[in-house]
Coordinates of N, CA and C in Angstrom, one line a residue:
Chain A
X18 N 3.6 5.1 32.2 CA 2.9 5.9 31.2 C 2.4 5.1 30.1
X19 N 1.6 5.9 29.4 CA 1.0 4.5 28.0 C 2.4 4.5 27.0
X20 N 1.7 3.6 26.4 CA 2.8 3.0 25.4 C 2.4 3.0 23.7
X21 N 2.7 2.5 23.5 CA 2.4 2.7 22.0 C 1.2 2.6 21.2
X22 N 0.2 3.2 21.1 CA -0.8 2.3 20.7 C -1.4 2.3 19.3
X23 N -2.3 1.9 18.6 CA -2.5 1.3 17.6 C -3.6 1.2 17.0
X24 N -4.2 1.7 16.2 CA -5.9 1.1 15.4 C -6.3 1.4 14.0
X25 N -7.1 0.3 14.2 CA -7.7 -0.7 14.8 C -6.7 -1.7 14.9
X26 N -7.0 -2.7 15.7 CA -6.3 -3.9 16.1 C -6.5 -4.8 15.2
X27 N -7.9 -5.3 14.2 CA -7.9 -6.0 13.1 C -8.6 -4.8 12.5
X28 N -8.4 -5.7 11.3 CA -8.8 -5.3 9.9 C -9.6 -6.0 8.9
X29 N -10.7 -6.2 8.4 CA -11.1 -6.9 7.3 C -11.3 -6.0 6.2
X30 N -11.0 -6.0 4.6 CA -11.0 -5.1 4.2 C -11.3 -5.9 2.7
X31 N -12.2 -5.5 1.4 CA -12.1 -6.4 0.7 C -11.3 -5.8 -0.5
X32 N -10.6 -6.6 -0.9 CA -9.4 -5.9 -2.5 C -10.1 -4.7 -3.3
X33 N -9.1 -3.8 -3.5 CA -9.2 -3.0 -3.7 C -10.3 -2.0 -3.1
X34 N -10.0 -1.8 -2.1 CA -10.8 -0.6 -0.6 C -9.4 -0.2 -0.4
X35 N -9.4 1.4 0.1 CA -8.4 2.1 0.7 C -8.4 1.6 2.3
X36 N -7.6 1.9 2.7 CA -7.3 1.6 4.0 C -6.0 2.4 4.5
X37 N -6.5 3.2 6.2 CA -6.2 3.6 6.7 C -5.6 3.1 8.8
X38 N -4.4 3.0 8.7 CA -4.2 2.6 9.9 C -3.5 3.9 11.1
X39 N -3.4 3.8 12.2 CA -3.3 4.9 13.0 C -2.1 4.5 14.0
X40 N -1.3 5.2 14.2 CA -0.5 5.3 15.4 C -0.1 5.8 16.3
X41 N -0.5 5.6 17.8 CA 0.0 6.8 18.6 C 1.3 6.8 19.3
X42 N 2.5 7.7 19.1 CA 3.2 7.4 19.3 C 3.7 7.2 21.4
X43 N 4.7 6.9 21.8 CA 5.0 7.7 23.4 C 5.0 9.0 23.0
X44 N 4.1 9.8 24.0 CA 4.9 11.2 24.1 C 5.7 12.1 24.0
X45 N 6.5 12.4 23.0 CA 7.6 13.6 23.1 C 8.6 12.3 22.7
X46 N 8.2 11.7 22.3 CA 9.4 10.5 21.2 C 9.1 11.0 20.3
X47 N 10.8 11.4 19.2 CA 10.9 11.7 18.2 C 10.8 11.0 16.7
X48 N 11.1 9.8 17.1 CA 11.3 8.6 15.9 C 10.0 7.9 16.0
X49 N 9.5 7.8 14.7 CA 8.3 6.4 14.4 C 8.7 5.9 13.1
X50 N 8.4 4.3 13.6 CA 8.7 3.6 12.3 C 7.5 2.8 12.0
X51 N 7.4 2.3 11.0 CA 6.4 1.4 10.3 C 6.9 0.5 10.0
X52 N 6.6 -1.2 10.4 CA 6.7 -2.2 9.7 C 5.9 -3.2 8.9
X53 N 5.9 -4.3 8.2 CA 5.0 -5.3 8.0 C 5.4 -6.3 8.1
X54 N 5.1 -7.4 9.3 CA 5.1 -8.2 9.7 C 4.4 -9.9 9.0
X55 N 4.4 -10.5 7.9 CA 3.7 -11.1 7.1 C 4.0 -12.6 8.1
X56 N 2.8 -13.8 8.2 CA 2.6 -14.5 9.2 C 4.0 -15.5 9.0
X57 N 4.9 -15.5 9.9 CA 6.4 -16.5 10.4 C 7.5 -15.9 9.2
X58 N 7.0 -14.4 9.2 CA 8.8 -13.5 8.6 C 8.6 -12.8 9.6
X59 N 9.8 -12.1 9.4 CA 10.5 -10.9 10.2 C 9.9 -9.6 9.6
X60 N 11.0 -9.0 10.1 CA 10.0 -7.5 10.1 C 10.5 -6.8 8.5
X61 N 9.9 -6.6 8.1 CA 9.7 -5.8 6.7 C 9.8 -3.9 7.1
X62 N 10.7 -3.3 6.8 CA 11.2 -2.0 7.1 C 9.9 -1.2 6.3
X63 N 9.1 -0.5 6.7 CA 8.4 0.7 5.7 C 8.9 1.9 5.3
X64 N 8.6 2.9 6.1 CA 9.4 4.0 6.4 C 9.2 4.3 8.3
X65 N 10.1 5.6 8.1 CA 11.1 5.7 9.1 C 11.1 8.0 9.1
X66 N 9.8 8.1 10.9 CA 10.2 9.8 10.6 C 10.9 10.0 11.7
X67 N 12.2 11.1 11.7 CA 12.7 11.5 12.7 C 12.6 12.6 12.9
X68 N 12.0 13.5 13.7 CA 11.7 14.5 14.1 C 10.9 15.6 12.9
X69 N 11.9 16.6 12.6 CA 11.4 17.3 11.2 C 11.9 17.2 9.9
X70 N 12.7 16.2 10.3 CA 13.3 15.9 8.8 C 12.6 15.2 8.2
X71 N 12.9 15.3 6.8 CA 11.4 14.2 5.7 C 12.0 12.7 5.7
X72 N 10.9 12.2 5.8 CA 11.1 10.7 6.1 C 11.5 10.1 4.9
X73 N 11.9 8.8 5.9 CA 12.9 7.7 4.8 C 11.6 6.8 4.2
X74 N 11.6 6.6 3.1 CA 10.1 6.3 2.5 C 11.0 5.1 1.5
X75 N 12.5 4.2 2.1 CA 12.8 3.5 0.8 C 11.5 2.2 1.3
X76 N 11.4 1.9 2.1 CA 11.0 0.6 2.7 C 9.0 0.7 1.9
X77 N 9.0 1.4 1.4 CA 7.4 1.1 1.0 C 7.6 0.6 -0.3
X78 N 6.3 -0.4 -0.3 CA 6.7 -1.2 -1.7 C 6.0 -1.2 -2.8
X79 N 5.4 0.0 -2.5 CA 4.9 0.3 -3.6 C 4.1 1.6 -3.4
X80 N 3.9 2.4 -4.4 CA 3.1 3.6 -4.6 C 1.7 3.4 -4.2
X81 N 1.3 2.5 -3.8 CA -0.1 2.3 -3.2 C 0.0 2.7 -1.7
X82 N 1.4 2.4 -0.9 CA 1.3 3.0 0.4 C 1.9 4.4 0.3
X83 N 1.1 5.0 1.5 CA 1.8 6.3 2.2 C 2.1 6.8 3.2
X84 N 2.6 7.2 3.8 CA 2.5 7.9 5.6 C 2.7 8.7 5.3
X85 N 1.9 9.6 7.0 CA 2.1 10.9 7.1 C 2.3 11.0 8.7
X86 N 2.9 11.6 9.0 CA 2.9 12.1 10.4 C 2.9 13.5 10.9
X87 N 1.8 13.8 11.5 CA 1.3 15.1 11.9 C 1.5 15.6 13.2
X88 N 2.1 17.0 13.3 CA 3.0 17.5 14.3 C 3.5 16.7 15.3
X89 N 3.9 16.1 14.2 CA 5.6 14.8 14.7 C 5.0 13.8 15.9
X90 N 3.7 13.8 15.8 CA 3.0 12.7 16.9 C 2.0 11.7 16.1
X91 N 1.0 12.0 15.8 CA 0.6 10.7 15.4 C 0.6 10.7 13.7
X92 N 0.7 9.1 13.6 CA 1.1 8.9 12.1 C -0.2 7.9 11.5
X93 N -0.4 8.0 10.2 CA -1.4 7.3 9.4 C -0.9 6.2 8.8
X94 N -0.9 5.2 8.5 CA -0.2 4.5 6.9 C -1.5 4.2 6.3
X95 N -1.6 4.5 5.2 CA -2.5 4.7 4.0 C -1.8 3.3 3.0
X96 N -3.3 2.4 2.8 CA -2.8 1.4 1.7 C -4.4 1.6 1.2
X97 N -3.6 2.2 -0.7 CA -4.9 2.3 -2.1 C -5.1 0.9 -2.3
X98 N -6.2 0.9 -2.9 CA -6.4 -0.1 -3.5 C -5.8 -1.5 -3.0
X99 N -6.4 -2.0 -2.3 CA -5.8 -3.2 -1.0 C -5.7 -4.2 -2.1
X100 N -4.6 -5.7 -2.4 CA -4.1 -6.5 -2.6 C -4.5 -7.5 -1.7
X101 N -4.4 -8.8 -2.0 CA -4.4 -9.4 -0.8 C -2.8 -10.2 -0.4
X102 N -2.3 -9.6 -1.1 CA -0.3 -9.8 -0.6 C -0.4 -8.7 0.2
X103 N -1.1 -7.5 0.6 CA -1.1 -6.5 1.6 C -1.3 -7.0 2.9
X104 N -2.1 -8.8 3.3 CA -2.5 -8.8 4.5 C -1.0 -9.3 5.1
X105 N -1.3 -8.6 6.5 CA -0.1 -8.6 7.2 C -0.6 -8.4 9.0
X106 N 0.6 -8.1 9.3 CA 0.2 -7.3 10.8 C 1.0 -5.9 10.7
X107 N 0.9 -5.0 10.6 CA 1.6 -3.7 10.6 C 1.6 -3.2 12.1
X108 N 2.8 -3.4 12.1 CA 3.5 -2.9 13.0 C 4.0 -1.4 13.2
X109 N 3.9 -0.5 14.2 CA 4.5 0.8 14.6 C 5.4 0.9 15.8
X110 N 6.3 1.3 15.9 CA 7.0 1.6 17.3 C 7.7 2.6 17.0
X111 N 8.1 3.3 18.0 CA 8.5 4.8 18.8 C 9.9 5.1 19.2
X112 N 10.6 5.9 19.3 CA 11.7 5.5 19.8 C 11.9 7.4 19.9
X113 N 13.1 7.3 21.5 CA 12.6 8.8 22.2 C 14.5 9.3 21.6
X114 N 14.8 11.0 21.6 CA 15.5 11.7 21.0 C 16.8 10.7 21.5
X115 N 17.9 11.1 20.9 CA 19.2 10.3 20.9 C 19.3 10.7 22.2
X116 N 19.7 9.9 23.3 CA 19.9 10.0 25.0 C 21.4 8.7 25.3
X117 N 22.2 9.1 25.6 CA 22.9 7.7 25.9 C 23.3 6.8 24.8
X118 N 23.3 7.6 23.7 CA 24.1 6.5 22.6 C 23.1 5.0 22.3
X119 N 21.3 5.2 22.8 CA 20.7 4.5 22.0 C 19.5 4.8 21.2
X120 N 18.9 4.2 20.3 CA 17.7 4.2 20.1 C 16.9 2.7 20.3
X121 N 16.4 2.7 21.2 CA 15.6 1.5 21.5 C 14.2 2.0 20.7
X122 N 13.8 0.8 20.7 CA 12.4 1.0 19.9 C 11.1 0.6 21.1
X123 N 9.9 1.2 21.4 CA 8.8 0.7 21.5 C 7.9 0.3 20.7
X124 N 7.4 -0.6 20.8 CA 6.4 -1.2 19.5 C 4.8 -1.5 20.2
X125 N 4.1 -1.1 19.5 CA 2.5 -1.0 19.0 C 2.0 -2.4 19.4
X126 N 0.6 -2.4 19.6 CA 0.3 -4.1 19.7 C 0.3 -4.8 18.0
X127 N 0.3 -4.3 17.2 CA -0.2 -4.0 15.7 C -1.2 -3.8 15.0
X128 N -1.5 -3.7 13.5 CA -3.5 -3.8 13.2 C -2.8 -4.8 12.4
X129 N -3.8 -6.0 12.7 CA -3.8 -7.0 11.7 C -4.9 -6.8 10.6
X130 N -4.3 -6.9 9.5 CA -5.0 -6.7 8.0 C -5.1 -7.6 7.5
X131 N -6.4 -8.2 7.3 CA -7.0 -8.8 6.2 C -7.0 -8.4 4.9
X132 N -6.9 -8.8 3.8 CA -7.6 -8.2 2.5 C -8.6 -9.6 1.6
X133 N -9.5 -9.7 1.6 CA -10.5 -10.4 1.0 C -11.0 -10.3 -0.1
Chain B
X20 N 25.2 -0.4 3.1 CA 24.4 0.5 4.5 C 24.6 -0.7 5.3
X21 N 23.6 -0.4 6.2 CA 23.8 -1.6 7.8 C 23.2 -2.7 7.3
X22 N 23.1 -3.8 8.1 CA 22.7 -4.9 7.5 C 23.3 -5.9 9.0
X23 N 22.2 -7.0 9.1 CA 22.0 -8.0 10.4 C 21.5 -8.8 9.7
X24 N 22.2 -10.0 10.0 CA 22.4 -11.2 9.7 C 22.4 -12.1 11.2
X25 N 21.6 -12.9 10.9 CA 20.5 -13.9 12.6 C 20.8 -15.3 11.7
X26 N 21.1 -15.8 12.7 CA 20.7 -17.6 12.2 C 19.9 -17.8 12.2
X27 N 19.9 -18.7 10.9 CA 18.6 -19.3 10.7 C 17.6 -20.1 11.7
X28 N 16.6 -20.0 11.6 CA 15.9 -21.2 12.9 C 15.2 -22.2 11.6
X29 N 14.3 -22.8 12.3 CA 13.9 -22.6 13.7 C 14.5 -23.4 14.6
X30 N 14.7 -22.8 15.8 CA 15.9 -23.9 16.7 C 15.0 -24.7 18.1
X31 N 15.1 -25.7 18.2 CA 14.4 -26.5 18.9 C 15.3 -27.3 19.8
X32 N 15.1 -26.9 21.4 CA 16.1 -27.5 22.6 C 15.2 -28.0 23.2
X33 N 15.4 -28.9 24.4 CA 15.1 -29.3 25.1 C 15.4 -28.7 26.6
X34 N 14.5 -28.4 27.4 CA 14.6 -27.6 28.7 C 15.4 -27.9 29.6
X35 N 16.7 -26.8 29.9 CA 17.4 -26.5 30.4 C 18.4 -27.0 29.5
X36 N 18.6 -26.6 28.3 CA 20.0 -26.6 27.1 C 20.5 -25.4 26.8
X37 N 21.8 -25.3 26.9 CA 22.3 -23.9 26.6 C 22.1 -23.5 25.6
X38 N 21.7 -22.3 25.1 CA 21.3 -21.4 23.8 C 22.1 -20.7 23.1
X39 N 22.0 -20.5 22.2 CA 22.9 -19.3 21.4 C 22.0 -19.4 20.0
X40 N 21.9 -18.3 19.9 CA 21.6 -17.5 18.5 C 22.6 -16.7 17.8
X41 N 23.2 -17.3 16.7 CA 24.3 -16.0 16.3 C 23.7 -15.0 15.6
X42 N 24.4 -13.6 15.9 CA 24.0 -12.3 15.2 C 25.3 -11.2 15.1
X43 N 25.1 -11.2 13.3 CA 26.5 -10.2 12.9 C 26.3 -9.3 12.3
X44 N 26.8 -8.3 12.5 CA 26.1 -7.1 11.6 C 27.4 -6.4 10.9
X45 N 27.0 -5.6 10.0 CA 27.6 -4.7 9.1 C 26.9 -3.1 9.3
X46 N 27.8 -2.0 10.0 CA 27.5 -0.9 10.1 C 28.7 0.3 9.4
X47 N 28.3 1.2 9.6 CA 29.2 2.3 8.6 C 29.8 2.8 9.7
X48 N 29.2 3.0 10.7 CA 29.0 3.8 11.9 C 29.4 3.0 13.0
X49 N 29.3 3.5 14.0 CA 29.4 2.5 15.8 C 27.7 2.4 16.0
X50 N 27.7 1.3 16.1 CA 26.0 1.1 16.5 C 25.7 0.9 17.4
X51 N 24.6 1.0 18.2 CA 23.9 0.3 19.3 C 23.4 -0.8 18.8
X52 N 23.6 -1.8 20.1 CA 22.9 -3.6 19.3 C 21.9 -4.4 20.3
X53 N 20.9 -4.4 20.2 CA 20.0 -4.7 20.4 C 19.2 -6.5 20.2
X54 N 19.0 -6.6 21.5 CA 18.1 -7.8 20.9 C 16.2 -7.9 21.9
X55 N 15.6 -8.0 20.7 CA 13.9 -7.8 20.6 C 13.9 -9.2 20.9
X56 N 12.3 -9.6 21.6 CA 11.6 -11.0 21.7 C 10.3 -10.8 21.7
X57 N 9.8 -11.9 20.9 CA 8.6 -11.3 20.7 C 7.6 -13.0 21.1
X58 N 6.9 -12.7 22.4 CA 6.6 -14.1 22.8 C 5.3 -14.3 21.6
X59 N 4.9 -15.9 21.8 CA 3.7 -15.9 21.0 C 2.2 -15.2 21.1
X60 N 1.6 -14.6 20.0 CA 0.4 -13.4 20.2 C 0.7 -12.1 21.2
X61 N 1.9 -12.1 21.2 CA 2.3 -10.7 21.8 C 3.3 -9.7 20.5
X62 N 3.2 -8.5 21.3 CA 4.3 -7.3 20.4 C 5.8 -7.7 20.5
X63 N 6.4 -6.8 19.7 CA 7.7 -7.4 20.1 C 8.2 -6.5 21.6
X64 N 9.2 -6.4 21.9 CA 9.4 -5.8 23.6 C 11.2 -6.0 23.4
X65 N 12.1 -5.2 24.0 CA 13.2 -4.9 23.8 C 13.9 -6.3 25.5
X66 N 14.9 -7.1 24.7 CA 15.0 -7.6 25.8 C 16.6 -7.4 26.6
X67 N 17.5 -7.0 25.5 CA 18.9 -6.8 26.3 C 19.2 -5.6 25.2
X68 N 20.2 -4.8 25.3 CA 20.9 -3.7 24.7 C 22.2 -3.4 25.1
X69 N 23.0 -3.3 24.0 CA 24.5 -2.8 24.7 C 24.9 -1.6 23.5
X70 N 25.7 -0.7 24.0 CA 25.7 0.3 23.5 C 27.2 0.6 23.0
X71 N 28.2 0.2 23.6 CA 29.8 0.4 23.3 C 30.4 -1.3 23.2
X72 N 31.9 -1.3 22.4 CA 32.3 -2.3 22.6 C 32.6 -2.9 24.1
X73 N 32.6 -4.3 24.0 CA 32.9 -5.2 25.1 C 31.6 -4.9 25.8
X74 N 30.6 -4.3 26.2 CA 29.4 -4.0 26.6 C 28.5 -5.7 26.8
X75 N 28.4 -6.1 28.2 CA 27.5 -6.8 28.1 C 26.0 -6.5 28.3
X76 N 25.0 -7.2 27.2 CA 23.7 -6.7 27.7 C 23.1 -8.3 28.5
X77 N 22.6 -8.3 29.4 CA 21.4 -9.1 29.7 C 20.4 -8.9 30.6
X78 N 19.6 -9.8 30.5 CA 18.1 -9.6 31.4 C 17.1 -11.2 31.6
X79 N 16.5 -11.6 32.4 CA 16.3 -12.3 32.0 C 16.7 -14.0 31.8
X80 N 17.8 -13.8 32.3 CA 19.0 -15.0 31.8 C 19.5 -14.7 30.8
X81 N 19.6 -14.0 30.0 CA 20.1 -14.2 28.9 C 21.3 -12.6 28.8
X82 N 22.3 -13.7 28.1 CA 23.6 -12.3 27.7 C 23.4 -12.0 26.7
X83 N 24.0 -11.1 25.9 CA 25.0 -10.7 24.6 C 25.8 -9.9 24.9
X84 N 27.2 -9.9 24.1 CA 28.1 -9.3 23.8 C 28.6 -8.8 23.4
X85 N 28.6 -7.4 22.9 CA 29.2 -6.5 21.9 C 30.8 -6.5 21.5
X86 N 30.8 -7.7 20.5 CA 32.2 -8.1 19.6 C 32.5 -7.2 18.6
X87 N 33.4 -5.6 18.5 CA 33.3 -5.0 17.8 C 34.3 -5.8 16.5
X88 N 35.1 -6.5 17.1 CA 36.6 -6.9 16.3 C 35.6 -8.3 15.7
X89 N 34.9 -8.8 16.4 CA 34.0 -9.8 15.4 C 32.4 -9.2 14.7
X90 N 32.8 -8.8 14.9 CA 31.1 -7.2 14.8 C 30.0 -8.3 14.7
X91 N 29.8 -9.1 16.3 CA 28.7 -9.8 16.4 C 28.5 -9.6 17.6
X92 N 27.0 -10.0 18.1 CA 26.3 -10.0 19.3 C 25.2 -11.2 19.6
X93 N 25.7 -12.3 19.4 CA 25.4 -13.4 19.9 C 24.9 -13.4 21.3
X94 N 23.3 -14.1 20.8 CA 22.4 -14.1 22.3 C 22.6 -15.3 22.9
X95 N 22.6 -15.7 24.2 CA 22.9 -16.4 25.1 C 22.3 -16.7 26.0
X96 N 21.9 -17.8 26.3 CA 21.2 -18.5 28.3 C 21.5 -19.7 28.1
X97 N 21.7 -19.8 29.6 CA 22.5 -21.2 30.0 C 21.8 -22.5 30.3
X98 N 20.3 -22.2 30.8 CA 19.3 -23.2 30.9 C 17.9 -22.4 30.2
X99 N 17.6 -22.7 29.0 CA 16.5 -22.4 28.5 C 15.0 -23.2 29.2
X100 N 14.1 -22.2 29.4 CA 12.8 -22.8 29.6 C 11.5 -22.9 28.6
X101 N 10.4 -23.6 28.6 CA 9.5 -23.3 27.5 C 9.0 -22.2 27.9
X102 N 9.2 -21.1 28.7 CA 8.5 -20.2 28.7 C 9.7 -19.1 27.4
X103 N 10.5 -19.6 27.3 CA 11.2 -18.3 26.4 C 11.2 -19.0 25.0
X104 N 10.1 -20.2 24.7 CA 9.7 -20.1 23.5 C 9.1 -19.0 22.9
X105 N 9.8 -18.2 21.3 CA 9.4 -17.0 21.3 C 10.0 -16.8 19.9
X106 N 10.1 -15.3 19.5 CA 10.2 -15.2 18.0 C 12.2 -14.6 18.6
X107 N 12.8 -14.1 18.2 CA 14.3 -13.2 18.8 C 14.6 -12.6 17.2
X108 N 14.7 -10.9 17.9 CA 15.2 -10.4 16.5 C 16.9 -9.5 17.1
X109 N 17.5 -9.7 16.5 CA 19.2 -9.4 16.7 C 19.2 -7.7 15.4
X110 N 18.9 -6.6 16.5 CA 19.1 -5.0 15.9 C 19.9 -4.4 16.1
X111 N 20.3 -3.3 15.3 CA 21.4 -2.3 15.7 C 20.6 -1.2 15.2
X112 N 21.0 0.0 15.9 CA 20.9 1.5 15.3 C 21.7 2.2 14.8
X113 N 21.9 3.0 14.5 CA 22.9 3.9 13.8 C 23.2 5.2 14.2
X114 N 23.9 6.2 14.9 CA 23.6 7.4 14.8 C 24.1 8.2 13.5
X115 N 25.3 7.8 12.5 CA 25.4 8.0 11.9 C 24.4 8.3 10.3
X116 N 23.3 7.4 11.3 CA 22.2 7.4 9.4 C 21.1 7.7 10.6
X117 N 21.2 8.6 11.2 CA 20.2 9.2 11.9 C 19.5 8.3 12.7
X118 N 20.3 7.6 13.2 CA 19.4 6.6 14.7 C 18.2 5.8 14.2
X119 N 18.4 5.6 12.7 CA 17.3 4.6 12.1 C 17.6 3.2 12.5
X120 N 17.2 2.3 12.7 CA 17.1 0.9 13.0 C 17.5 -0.2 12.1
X121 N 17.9 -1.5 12.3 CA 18.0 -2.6 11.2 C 17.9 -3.9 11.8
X122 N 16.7 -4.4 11.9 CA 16.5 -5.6 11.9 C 17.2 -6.8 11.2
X123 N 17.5 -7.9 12.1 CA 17.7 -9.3 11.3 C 16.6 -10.1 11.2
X124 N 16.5 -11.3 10.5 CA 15.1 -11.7 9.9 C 14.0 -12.6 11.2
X125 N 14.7 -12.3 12.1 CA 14.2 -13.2 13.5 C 14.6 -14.6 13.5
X126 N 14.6 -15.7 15.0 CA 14.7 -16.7 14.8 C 14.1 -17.3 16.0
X127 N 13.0 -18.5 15.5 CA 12.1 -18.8 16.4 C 13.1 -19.9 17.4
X128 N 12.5 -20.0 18.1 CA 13.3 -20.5 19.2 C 12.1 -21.7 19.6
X129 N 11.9 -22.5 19.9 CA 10.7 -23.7 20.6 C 11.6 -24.3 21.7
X130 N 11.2 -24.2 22.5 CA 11.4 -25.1 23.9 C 10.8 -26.7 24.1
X131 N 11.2 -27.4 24.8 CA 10.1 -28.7 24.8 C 11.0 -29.3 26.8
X132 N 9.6 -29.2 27.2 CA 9.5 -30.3 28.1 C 10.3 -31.2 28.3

């Protein structure tokens, strides 16, 4: 079946422009997460939705980002006023209802973000 | 809260050297532990999982082992190749904080010829 997918794949965007990225999650997976992957770190936590409960929003770093996730399938992250400490690769992955005592993650190809 | 702690890299072997990456975590809960690889210009992709103690995960060549009494999960292969030069991230889940995830900071791995 498809997998996670993602867009756009890049980004060029110049400072201060809003910016909008997209995620599709697997099918009927309850969990999406957002990360930011900044070039040779690890992954940066954003936030985190699980099903219908309100999401965990400690991981955004600031009031310029936001997510939304609409009927629990695909999710937006919203960055105001672009920075150029914003460019990254943003990452998304999926992960399906508690089954077997795991939650494995699927992950997105990413949108890599410029800011200029 | 949870928290994963990876050795630092970057670690550089020469082909066919046994491997280890240590990975220790701090959970509230019983976790699932997980280890991610993420080759170069690729996503990351889930490469072994274990879910209870004493639980071995591998795939691949490669083990880990769910040390509840050392609450680590140390990755493992016995002859590394340059094809598993790559990024490695050492995770756990939680079901207790609602099956949210926690990465450790990754550790690159280089292979050589």
């Amino acid at each position: 079946g498809a997998g996670v997918s993602q867009s756009p794949s890049n980004k060029v965007t110049e400072k201060g422009k809003d910016v909008e990225l997209r995620c599709d999650p697997i099918s009927g997976h309850t969990a999406l997460y957002w990360y930011r992957q900044s070039l040779g770190q690890g992954l940066e936590f954003l936030i985190y939705f699980q099903g219908n409960s309100a999401p965990d929003k400690s991981g955004l770093p600031s009031d310029r980002f936001s997510a939304e996730r609409t009927g629990g399938s695909v999710s937006t992250l919203t960055i105001q006023r672009t920075q150029q400490e914003d460019s990254a690769v943003y990452l998304c992955a999926s992960s399906p209802t508690f089954s077997g005592g795991t939650y494995e993650q699927y992950f997105g190809p990413g949108t890599r973000l410029t800011v200029t | 809260g949870n928290s994963v702690t990876q050795m630092e890299g970057p670690v550089t072997l020469s082909e066919e050297a046994f491997l280890t990456i240590n990975c220790t975590y701090t959970a509230t809960g019983y976790p699932s532990l997980f280890w991610y690889v993420q080759y170069p210009g690729e996503g990351l992709q889930l490469l072994l999982k274990a879910t209870k103690a004493d639980d071995k995960g591998s795939n691949k060549g490669f083990e880990a082992t769910y040390r509840k009494e050392t609450t680590s999960f140390h990755l493992e292969k016995g002859s590394v190749q340059v094809s598993d030069s790559a990024v490695y991230f050492c995770a756990l889940s939680d079901l207790t904080n609602a099956g949210k995830s926690t990465f450790g900071d990754g550790t690159t791995l280089t292979v050589k010829p």
